[in-house]
Amino acid sequence: KNGSVEKWECSYNIYNNKEEEKNKKSIEKLQVEKYAKKCKFKSKEFYSILDLKIDKDNKIELLKIFKRTENYFESKNDSKANTNQSKSEIKKKELSRMLNETKCKLESEGYNSDQLKTQIQKVYEQYKHKPHFIIENNKYNDLRKITEKLKKSV
């Protein structure tokens, strides 16, 4: 007791204010750490931001900026890998490779190579804008139908 008032009841008590401030700071620190964990950073450099002696809102803003720059550099690296070829070009190459394989199979079975070449070229022109129908031959029957059609026509 401090006079007629209990110690924890006094609003001007310095000890109570310090303890509340410490609790508030620890809660804010945990909130910032939880936010940083949610961001799923690729590098560990964000720990230096957590150690700064600034308020919670500014730390979160810095973490947002850091994540944006990390995403920017990641997208730059991905785009450099695919600048030479787009997905459609890759699929077209895969289509021509698969058609050449079927052509070789049919030639080994004894079919005329000149006629096969012209027929396969027509098929390529037909499917070059939608090559996934032939590439994903386990999902679609187009490649099987084309080979049967080639066997009948040649």
mmCIF file with all atom_site columns, C-alpha atoms in Angstrom:
data_model
loop_
_atom_site.group_PDB
_atom_site.id
_atom_site.type_symbol
_atom_site.label_atom_id
_atom_site.label_alt_id
_atom_site.label_comp_id
_atom_site.label_asym_id
_atom_site.label_entity_id
_atom_site.label_seq_id
_atom_site.pdbx_PDB_ins_code
_atom_site.Cartn_x
_atom_site.Cartn_y
_atom_site.Cartn_z
_atom_site.occupancy
_atom_site.B_iso_or_equiv
_atom_site.pdbx_formal_charge
_atom_site.auth_seq_id
_atom_site.auth_comp_id
_atom_site.auth_asym_id
_atom_site.auth_atom_id
_atom_site.pdbx_PDB_model_num
ATOM 1   C CA . LYS A 1 1   ? 0.000  0.000   0.000   1.00 0.00 ? 1   LYS A CA 1
ATOM 2   C CA . ASN A 1 2   ? 1.126  3.469   -0.839  1.00 0.00 ? 2   ASN A CA 1
ATOM 3   C CA . GLY A 1 3   ? -0.841 5.648   1.530   1.00 0.00 ? 3   GLY A CA 1
ATOM 4   C CA . SER A 1 4   ? -4.531 4.979   1.068   1.00 0.00 ? 4   SER A CA 1
ATOM 5   C CA . VAL A 1 5   ? -4.109 3.732   -2.554  1.00 0.00 ? 5   VAL A CA 1
ATOM 6   C CA . GLU A 1 6   ? -2.878 0.309   -3.662  1.00 0.00 ? 6   GLU A CA 1
ATOM 7   C CA . LYS A 1 7   ? 0.371  0.319   -5.665  1.00 0.00 ? 7   LYS A CA 1
ATOM 8   C CA . TRP A 1 8   ? -1.152 -1.005  -8.922  1.00 0.00 ? 8   TRP A CA 1
ATOM 9   C CA . GLU A 1 9   ? -4.064 1.438   -8.743  1.00 0.00 ? 9   GLU A CA 1
ATOM 10  C CA . CYS A 1 10  ? -1.962 4.587   -8.971  1.00 0.00 ? 10  CYS A CA 1
ATOM 11  C CA . SER A 1 11  ? -1.981 5.852   -12.565 1.00 0.00 ? 11  SER A CA 1
ATOM 12  C CA . TYR A 1 12  ? 1.087  8.007   -11.985 1.00 0.00 ? 12  TYR A CA 1
ATOM 13  C CA . ASN A 1 13  ? 3.173  5.127   -10.752 1.00 0.00 ? 13  ASN A CA 1
ATOM 14  C CA . ILE A 1 14  ? 6.345  5.001   -12.867 1.00 0.00 ? 14  ILE A CA 1
ATOM 15  C CA . TYR A 1 15  ? 6.843  1.266   -12.341 1.00 0.00 ? 15  TYR A CA 1
ATOM 16  C CA . ASN A 1 16  ? 3.434  0.390   -13.829 1.00 0.00 ? 16  ASN A CA 1
ATOM 17  C CA . ASN A 1 17  ? 3.967  2.664   -16.837 1.00 0.00 ? 17  ASN A CA 1
ATOM 18  C CA . LYS A 1 18  ? 7.398  1.136   -17.588 1.00 0.00 ? 18  LYS A CA 1
ATOM 19  C CA . GLU A 1 19  ? 6.008  -2.385  -17.389 1.00 0.00 ? 19  GLU A CA 1
ATOM 20  C CA . GLU A 1 20  ? 3.111  -1.546  -19.705 1.00 0.00 ? 20  GLU A CA 1
ATOM 21  C CA . GLU A 1 21  ? 5.541  0.070   -22.156 1.00 0.00 ? 21  GLU A CA 1
ATOM 22  C CA . LYS A 1 22  ? 7.753  -3.040  -22.085 1.00 0.00 ? 22  LYS A CA 1
ATOM 23  C CA . ASN A 1 23  ? 4.748  -5.309  -22.722 1.00 0.00 ? 23  ASN A CA 1
ATOM 24  C CA . LYS A 1 24  ? 3.598  -3.094  -25.589 1.00 0.00 ? 24  LYS A CA 1
ATOM 25  C CA . LYS A 1 25  ? 7.071  -3.127  -27.190 1.00 0.00 ? 25  LYS A CA 1
ATOM 26  C CA . SER A 1 26  ? 7.367  -6.916  -26.917 1.00 0.00 ? 26  SER A CA 1
ATOM 27  C CA . ILE A 1 27  ? 3.908  -7.375  -28.481 1.00 0.00 ? 27  ILE A CA 1
ATOM 28  C CA . GLU A 1 28  ? 4.798  -5.029  -31.357 1.00 0.00 ? 28  GLU A CA 1
ATOM 29  C CA . LYS A 1 29  ? 8.103  -6.853  -31.871 1.00 0.00 ? 29  LYS A CA 1
ATOM 30  C CA . LEU A 1 30  ? 6.266  -10.179 -32.089 1.00 0.00 ? 30  LEU A CA 1
ATOM 31  C CA . GLN A 1 31  ? 3.766  -8.700  -34.553 1.00 0.00 ? 31  GLN A CA 1
ATOM 32  C CA . VAL A 1 32  ? 6.568  -7.474  -36.823 1.00 0.00 ? 32  VAL A CA 1
ATOM 33  C CA . GLU A 1 33  ? 8.331  -10.861 -36.634 1.00 0.00 ? 33  GLU A CA 1
ATOM 34  C CA . LYS A 1 34  ? 5.075  -12.619 -37.516 1.00 0.00 ? 34  LYS A CA 1
ATOM 35  C CA . TYR A 1 35  ? 4.613  -10.286 -40.502 1.00 0.00 ? 35  TYR A CA 1
ATOM 36  C CA . ALA A 1 36  ? 8.172  -10.979 -41.648 1.00 0.00 ? 36  ALA A CA 1
ATOM 37  C CA . LYS A 1 37  ? 7.562  -14.716 -41.388 1.00 0.00 ? 37  LYS A CA 1
ATOM 38  C CA . LYS A 1 38  ? 4.389  -14.380 -43.498 1.00 0.00 ? 38  LYS A CA 1
ATOM 39  C CA . CYS A 1 39  ? 6.360  -12.613 -46.244 1.00 0.00 ? 39  CYS A CA 1
ATOM 40  C CA . LYS A 1 40  ? 8.491  -15.748 -46.820 1.00 0.00 ? 40  LYS A CA 1
ATOM 41  C CA . PHE A 1 41  ? 11.670 -13.928 -47.765 1.00 0.00 ? 41  PHE A CA 1
ATOM 42  C CA . LYS A 1 42  ? 14.194 -15.803 -49.891 1.00 0.00 ? 42  LYS A CA 1
ATOM 43  C CA . SER A 1 43  ? 17.185 -14.212 -48.144 1.00 0.00 ? 43  SER A CA 1
ATOM 44  C CA . LYS A 1 44  ? 18.034 -13.531 -44.510 1.00 0.00 ? 44  LYS A CA 1
ATOM 45  C CA . GLU A 1 45  ? 18.852 -9.820  -44.927 1.00 0.00 ? 45  GLU A CA 1
ATOM 46  C CA . PHE A 1 46  ? 15.468 -8.798  -43.545 1.00 0.00 ? 46  PHE A CA 1
ATOM 47  C CA . TYR A 1 47  ? 16.700 -9.583  -40.015 1.00 0.00 ? 47  TYR A CA 1
ATOM 48  C CA . SER A 1 48  ? 18.664 -6.317  -40.090 1.00 0.00 ? 48  SER A CA 1
ATOM 49  C CA . ILE A 1 49  ? 15.354 -4.466  -40.522 1.00 0.00 ? 49  ILE A CA 1
ATOM 50  C CA . LEU A 1 50  ? 13.938 -6.202  -37.455 1.00 0.00 ? 50  LEU A CA 1
ATOM 51  C CA . ASP A 1 51  ? 16.886 -4.989  -35.360 1.00 0.00 ? 51  ASP A CA 1
ATOM 52  C CA . LEU A 1 52  ? 16.328 -1.312  -36.192 1.00 0.00 ? 52  LEU A CA 1
ATOM 53  C CA . LYS A 1 53  ? 15.058 0.899   -33.396 1.00 0.00 ? 53  LYS A CA 1
ATOM 54  C CA . ILE A 1 54  ? 12.033 2.347   -35.176 1.00 0.00 ? 54  ILE A CA 1
ATOM 55  C CA . ASP A 1 55  ? 8.322  1.943   -34.606 1.00 0.00 ? 55  ASP A CA 1
ATOM 56  C CA . LYS A 1 56  ? 6.257  -0.987  -35.853 1.00 0.00 ? 56  LYS A CA 1
ATOM 57  C CA . ASP A 1 57  ? 4.588  0.778   -38.795 1.00 0.00 ? 57  ASP A CA 1
ATOM 58  C CA . ASN A 1 58  ? 7.882  1.929   -40.287 1.00 0.00 ? 58  ASN A CA 1
ATOM 59  C CA . LYS A 1 59  ? 9.385  -1.556  -39.905 1.00 0.00 ? 59  LYS A CA 1
ATOM 60  C CA . ILE A 1 60  ? 6.419  -3.064  -41.743 1.00 0.00 ? 60  ILE A CA 1
ATOM 61  C CA . GLU A 1 61  ? 6.760  -0.473  -44.522 1.00 0.00 ? 61  GLU A CA 1
ATOM 62  C CA . LEU A 1 62  ? 10.460 -1.335  -44.864 1.00 0.00 ? 62  LEU A CA 1
ATOM 63  C CA . LEU A 1 63  ? 9.621  -5.046  -45.011 1.00 0.00 ? 63  LEU A CA 1
ATOM 64  C CA . LYS A 1 64  ? 7.058  -4.367  -47.754 1.00 0.00 ? 64  LYS A CA 1
ATOM 65  C CA . ILE A 1 65  ? 9.629  -2.421  -49.772 1.00 0.00 ? 65  ILE A CA 1
ATOM 66  C CA . PHE A 1 66  ? 12.201 -5.169  -49.247 1.00 0.00 ? 66  PHE A CA 1
ATOM 67  C CA . LYS A 1 67  ? 9.751  -7.840  -50.442 1.00 0.00 ? 67  LYS A CA 1
ATOM 68  C CA . ARG A 1 68  ? 8.819  -5.776  -53.512 1.00 0.00 ? 68  ARG A CA 1
ATOM 69  C CA . THR A 1 69  ? 12.464 -5.395  -54.505 1.00 0.00 ? 69  THR A CA 1
ATOM 70  C CA . GLU A 1 70  ? 13.069 -9.097  -53.900 1.00 0.00 ? 70  GLU A CA 1
ATOM 71  C CA . ASN A 1 71  ? 10.116 -9.975  -56.157 1.00 0.00 ? 71  ASN A CA 1
ATOM 72  C CA . TYR A 1 72  ? 11.337 -7.511  -58.786 1.00 0.00 ? 72  TYR A CA 1
ATOM 73  C CA . PHE A 1 73  ? 14.793 -9.080  -58.958 1.00 0.00 ? 73  PHE A CA 1
ATOM 74  C CA . GLU A 1 74  ? 13.286 -12.558 -58.989 1.00 0.00 ? 74  GLU A CA 1
ATOM 75  C CA . SER A 1 75  ? 11.043 -11.667 -61.931 1.00 0.00 ? 75  SER A CA 1
ATOM 76  C CA . LYS A 1 76  ? 14.015 -10.096 -63.743 1.00 0.00 ? 76  LYS A CA 1
ATOM 77  C CA . ASN A 1 77  ? 15.968 -13.344 -63.392 1.00 0.00 ? 77  ASN A CA 1
ATOM 78  C CA . ASP A 1 78  ? 13.010 -15.404 -64.638 1.00 0.00 ? 78  ASP A CA 1
ATOM 79  C CA . SER A 1 79  ? 12.477 -13.151 -67.639 1.00 0.00 ? 79  SER A CA 1
ATOM 80  C CA . LYS A 1 80  ? 16.165 -13.375 -68.586 1.00 0.00 ? 80  LYS A CA 1
ATOM 81  C CA . ALA A 1 81  ? 15.895 -17.146 -68.694 1.00 0.00 ? 81  ALA A CA 1
ATOM 82  C CA . ASN A 1 82  ? 12.910 -17.044 -71.052 1.00 0.00 ? 82  ASN A CA 1
ATOM 83  C CA . THR A 1 83  ? 13.777 -14.036 -73.220 1.00 0.00 ? 83  THR A CA 1
ATOM 84  C CA . ASN A 1 84  ? 15.257 -16.187 -75.960 1.00 0.00 ? 84  ASN A CA 1
ATOM 85  C CA . GLN A 1 85  ? 12.197 -18.395 -76.371 1.00 0.00 ? 85  GLN A CA 1
ATOM 86  C CA . SER A 1 86  ? 8.597  -17.895 -75.488 1.00 0.00 ? 86  SER A CA 1
ATOM 87  C CA . LYS A 1 87  ? 6.399  -20.749 -74.327 1.00 0.00 ? 87  LYS A CA 1
ATOM 88  C CA . SER A 1 88  ? 4.681  -20.985 -77.689 1.00 0.00 ? 88  SER A CA 1
ATOM 89  C CA . GLU A 1 89  ? 8.017  -21.329 -79.491 1.00 0.00 ? 89  GLU A CA 1
ATOM 90  C CA . ILE A 1 90  ? 9.066  -24.083 -77.110 1.00 0.00 ? 90  ILE A CA 1
ATOM 91  C CA . LYS A 1 91  ? 5.781  -25.904 -77.713 1.00 0.00 ? 91  LYS A CA 1
ATOM 92  C CA . LYS A 1 92  ? 6.167  -25.529 -81.483 1.00 0.00 ? 92  LYS A CA 1
ATOM 93  C CA . LYS A 1 93  ? 9.621  -27.102 -81.299 1.00 0.00 ? 93  LYS A CA 1
ATOM 94  C CA . GLU A 1 94  ? 8.215  -29.931 -79.194 1.00 0.00 ? 94  GLU A CA 1
ATOM 95  C CA . LEU A 1 95  ? 5.429  -30.393 -81.771 1.00 0.00 ? 95  LEU A CA 1
ATOM 96  C CA . SER A 1 96  ? 7.877  -30.607 -84.667 1.00 0.00 ? 96  SER A CA 1
ATOM 97  C CA . ARG A 1 97  ? 10.035 -33.053 -82.693 1.00 0.00 ? 97  ARG A CA 1
ATOM 98  C CA . MET A 1 98  ? 7.061  -35.340 -81.991 1.00 0.00 ? 98  MET A CA 1
ATOM 99  C CA . LEU A 1 99  ? 5.908  -35.194 -85.607 1.00 0.00 ? 99  LEU A CA 1
ATOM 100 C CA . ASN A 1 100 ? 9.421  -36.072 -86.776 1.00 0.00 ? 100 ASN A CA 1
ATOM 101 C CA . GLU A 1 101 ? 9.424  -39.057 -84.405 1.00 0.00 ? 101 GLU A CA 1
ATOM 102 C CA . THR A 1 102 ? 6.143  -40.324 -85.848 1.00 0.00 ? 102 THR A CA 1
ATOM 103 C CA . LYS A 1 103 ? 7.491  -39.738 -89.359 1.00 0.00 ? 103 LYS A CA 1
ATOM 104 C CA . CYS A 1 104 ? 10.596 -41.815 -88.550 1.00 0.00 ? 104 CYS A CA 1
ATOM 105 C CA . LYS A 1 105 ? 8.410  -44.580 -87.094 1.00 0.00 ? 105 LYS A CA 1
ATOM 106 C CA . LEU A 1 106 ? 6.248  -44.689 -90.196 1.00 0.00 ? 106 LEU A CA 1
ATOM 107 C CA . GLU A 1 107 ? 9.293  -44.633 -92.499 1.00 0.00 ? 107 GLU A CA 1
ATOM 108 C CA . SER A 1 108 ? 10.762 -47.579 -90.613 1.00 0.00 ? 108 SER A CA 1
ATOM 109 C CA . GLU A 1 109 ? 7.466  -49.423 -91.141 1.00 0.00 ? 109 GLU A CA 1
ATOM 110 C CA . GLY A 1 110 ? 7.927  -48.955 -94.892 1.00 0.00 ? 110 GLY A CA 1
ATOM 111 C CA . TYR A 1 111 ? 5.779  -45.960 -95.815 1.00 0.00 ? 111 TYR A CA 1
ATOM 112 C CA . ASN A 1 112 ? 6.802  -43.495 -98.552 1.00 0.00 ? 112 ASN A CA 1
ATOM 113 C CA . SER A 1 113 ? 8.977  -40.743 -97.062 1.00 0.00 ? 113 SER A CA 1
ATOM 114 C CA . ASP A 1 114 ? 8.079  -38.018 -99.605 1.00 0.00 ? 114 ASP A CA 1
ATOM 115 C CA . GLN A 1 115 ? 4.354  -38.383 -99.038 1.00 0.00 ? 115 GLN A CA 1
ATOM 116 C CA . LEU A 1 116 ? 4.896  -38.576 -95.277 1.00 0.00 ? 116 LEU A CA 1
ATOM 117 C CA . LYS A 1 117 ? 6.919  -35.373 -95.368 1.00 0.00 ? 117 LYS A CA 1
ATOM 118 C CA . THR A 1 118 ? 4.158  -33.421 -97.133 1.00 0.00 ? 118 THR A CA 1
ATOM 119 C CA . GLN A 1 119 ? 1.414  -34.895 -94.941 1.00 0.00 ? 119 GLN A CA 1
ATOM 120 C CA . ILE A 1 120 ? 3.359  -34.138 -91.734 1.00 0.00 ? 120 ILE A CA 1
ATOM 121 C CA . GLN A 1 121 ? 3.967  -30.574 -92.950 1.00 0.00 ? 121 GLN A CA 1
ATOM 122 C CA . LYS A 1 122 ? 0.203  -30.151 -93.413 1.00 0.00 ? 122 LYS A CA 1
ATOM 123 C CA . VAL A 1 123 ? -0.418 -31.513 -89.912 1.00 0.00 ? 123 VAL A CA 1
ATOM 124 C CA . TYR A 1 124 ? 2.187  -29.130 -88.504 1.00 0.00 ? 124 TYR A CA 1
ATOM 125 C CA . GLU A 1 125 ? 0.516  -26.148 -90.192 1.00 0.00 ? 125 GLU A CA 1
ATOM 126 C CA . GLN A 1 126 ? -2.826 -27.289 -88.824 1.00 0.00 ? 126 GLN A CA 1
ATOM 127 C CA . TYR A 1 127 ? -1.617 -27.715 -85.216 1.00 0.00 ? 127 TYR A CA 1
ATOM 128 C CA . LYS A 1 128 ? 1.092  -25.053 -84.895 1.00 0.00 ? 128 LYS A CA 1
ATOM 129 C CA . HIS A 1 129 ? -1.207 -22.643 -83.048 1.00 0.00 ? 129 HIS A CA 1
ATOM 130 C CA . LYS A 1 130 ? -2.532 -25.332 -80.689 1.00 0.00 ? 130 LYS A CA 1
ATOM 131 C CA . PRO A 1 131 ? 0.345  -27.789 -80.277 1.00 0.00 ? 131 PRO A CA 1
ATOM 132 C CA . HIS A 1 132 ? -0.796 -29.034 -76.876 1.00 0.00 ? 132 HIS A CA 1
ATOM 133 C CA . PHE A 1 133 ? -3.274 -31.390 -78.581 1.00 0.00 ? 133 PHE A CA 1
ATOM 134 C CA . ILE A 1 134 ? -0.366 -33.421 -79.919 1.00 0.00 ? 134 ILE A CA 1
ATOM 135 C CA . ILE A 1 135 ? 2.197  -32.777 -77.172 1.00 0.00 ? 135 ILE A CA 1
ATOM 136 C CA . GLU A 1 136 ? -0.148 -34.022 -74.459 1.00 0.00 ? 136 GLU A CA 1
ATOM 137 C CA . ASN A 1 137 ? -0.900 -37.252 -76.314 1.00 0.00 ? 137 ASN A CA 1
ATOM 138 C CA . ASN A 1 138 ? -1.816 -39.078 -73.101 1.00 0.00 ? 138 ASN A CA 1
ATOM 139 C CA . LYS A 1 139 ? -4.640 -36.565 -72.606 1.00 0.00 ? 139 LYS A CA 1
ATOM 140 C CA . TYR A 1 140 ? -5.804 -36.076 -76.215 1.00 0.00 ? 140 TYR A CA 1
ATOM 141 C CA . ASN A 1 141 ? -6.140 -38.659 -79.020 1.00 0.00 ? 141 ASN A CA 1
ATOM 142 C CA . ASP A 1 142 ? -5.089 -36.337 -81.857 1.00 0.00 ? 142 ASP A CA 1
ATOM 143 C CA . LEU A 1 143 ? -1.623 -37.851 -82.371 1.00 0.00 ? 143 LEU A CA 1
ATOM 144 C CA . ARG A 1 144 ? -3.024 -41.388 -82.556 1.00 0.00 ? 144 ARG A CA 1
ATOM 145 C CA . LYS A 1 145 ? -5.727 -40.265 -85.009 1.00 0.00 ? 145 LYS A CA 1
ATOM 146 C CA . ILE A 1 146 ? -3.138 -38.487 -87.156 1.00 0.00 ? 146 ILE A CA 1
ATOM 147 C CA . THR A 1 147 ? -0.897 -41.561 -87.345 1.00 0.00 ? 147 THR A CA 1
ATOM 148 C CA . GLU A 1 148 ? -3.865 -43.753 -88.321 1.00 0.00 ? 148 GLU A CA 1
ATOM 149 C CA . LYS A 1 149 ? -4.875 -41.218 -90.978 1.00 0.00 ? 149 LYS A CA 1
ATOM 150 C CA . LEU A 1 150 ? -1.308 -41.094 -92.320 1.00 0.00 ? 150 LEU A CA 1
ATOM 151 C CA . LYS A 1 151 ? -1.153 -44.894 -92.503 1.00 0.00 ? 151 LYS A CA 1
ATOM 152 C CA . LYS A 1 152 ? -4.388 -44.963 -94.522 1.00 0.00 ? 152 LYS A CA 1
ATOM 153 C CA . SER A 1 153 ? -3.479 -42.109 -96.883 1.00 0.00 ? 153 SER A CA 1
ATOM 154 C CA . VAL A 1 154 ? 0.113  -43.163 -97.570 1.00 0.00 ? 154 VAL A CA 1
#
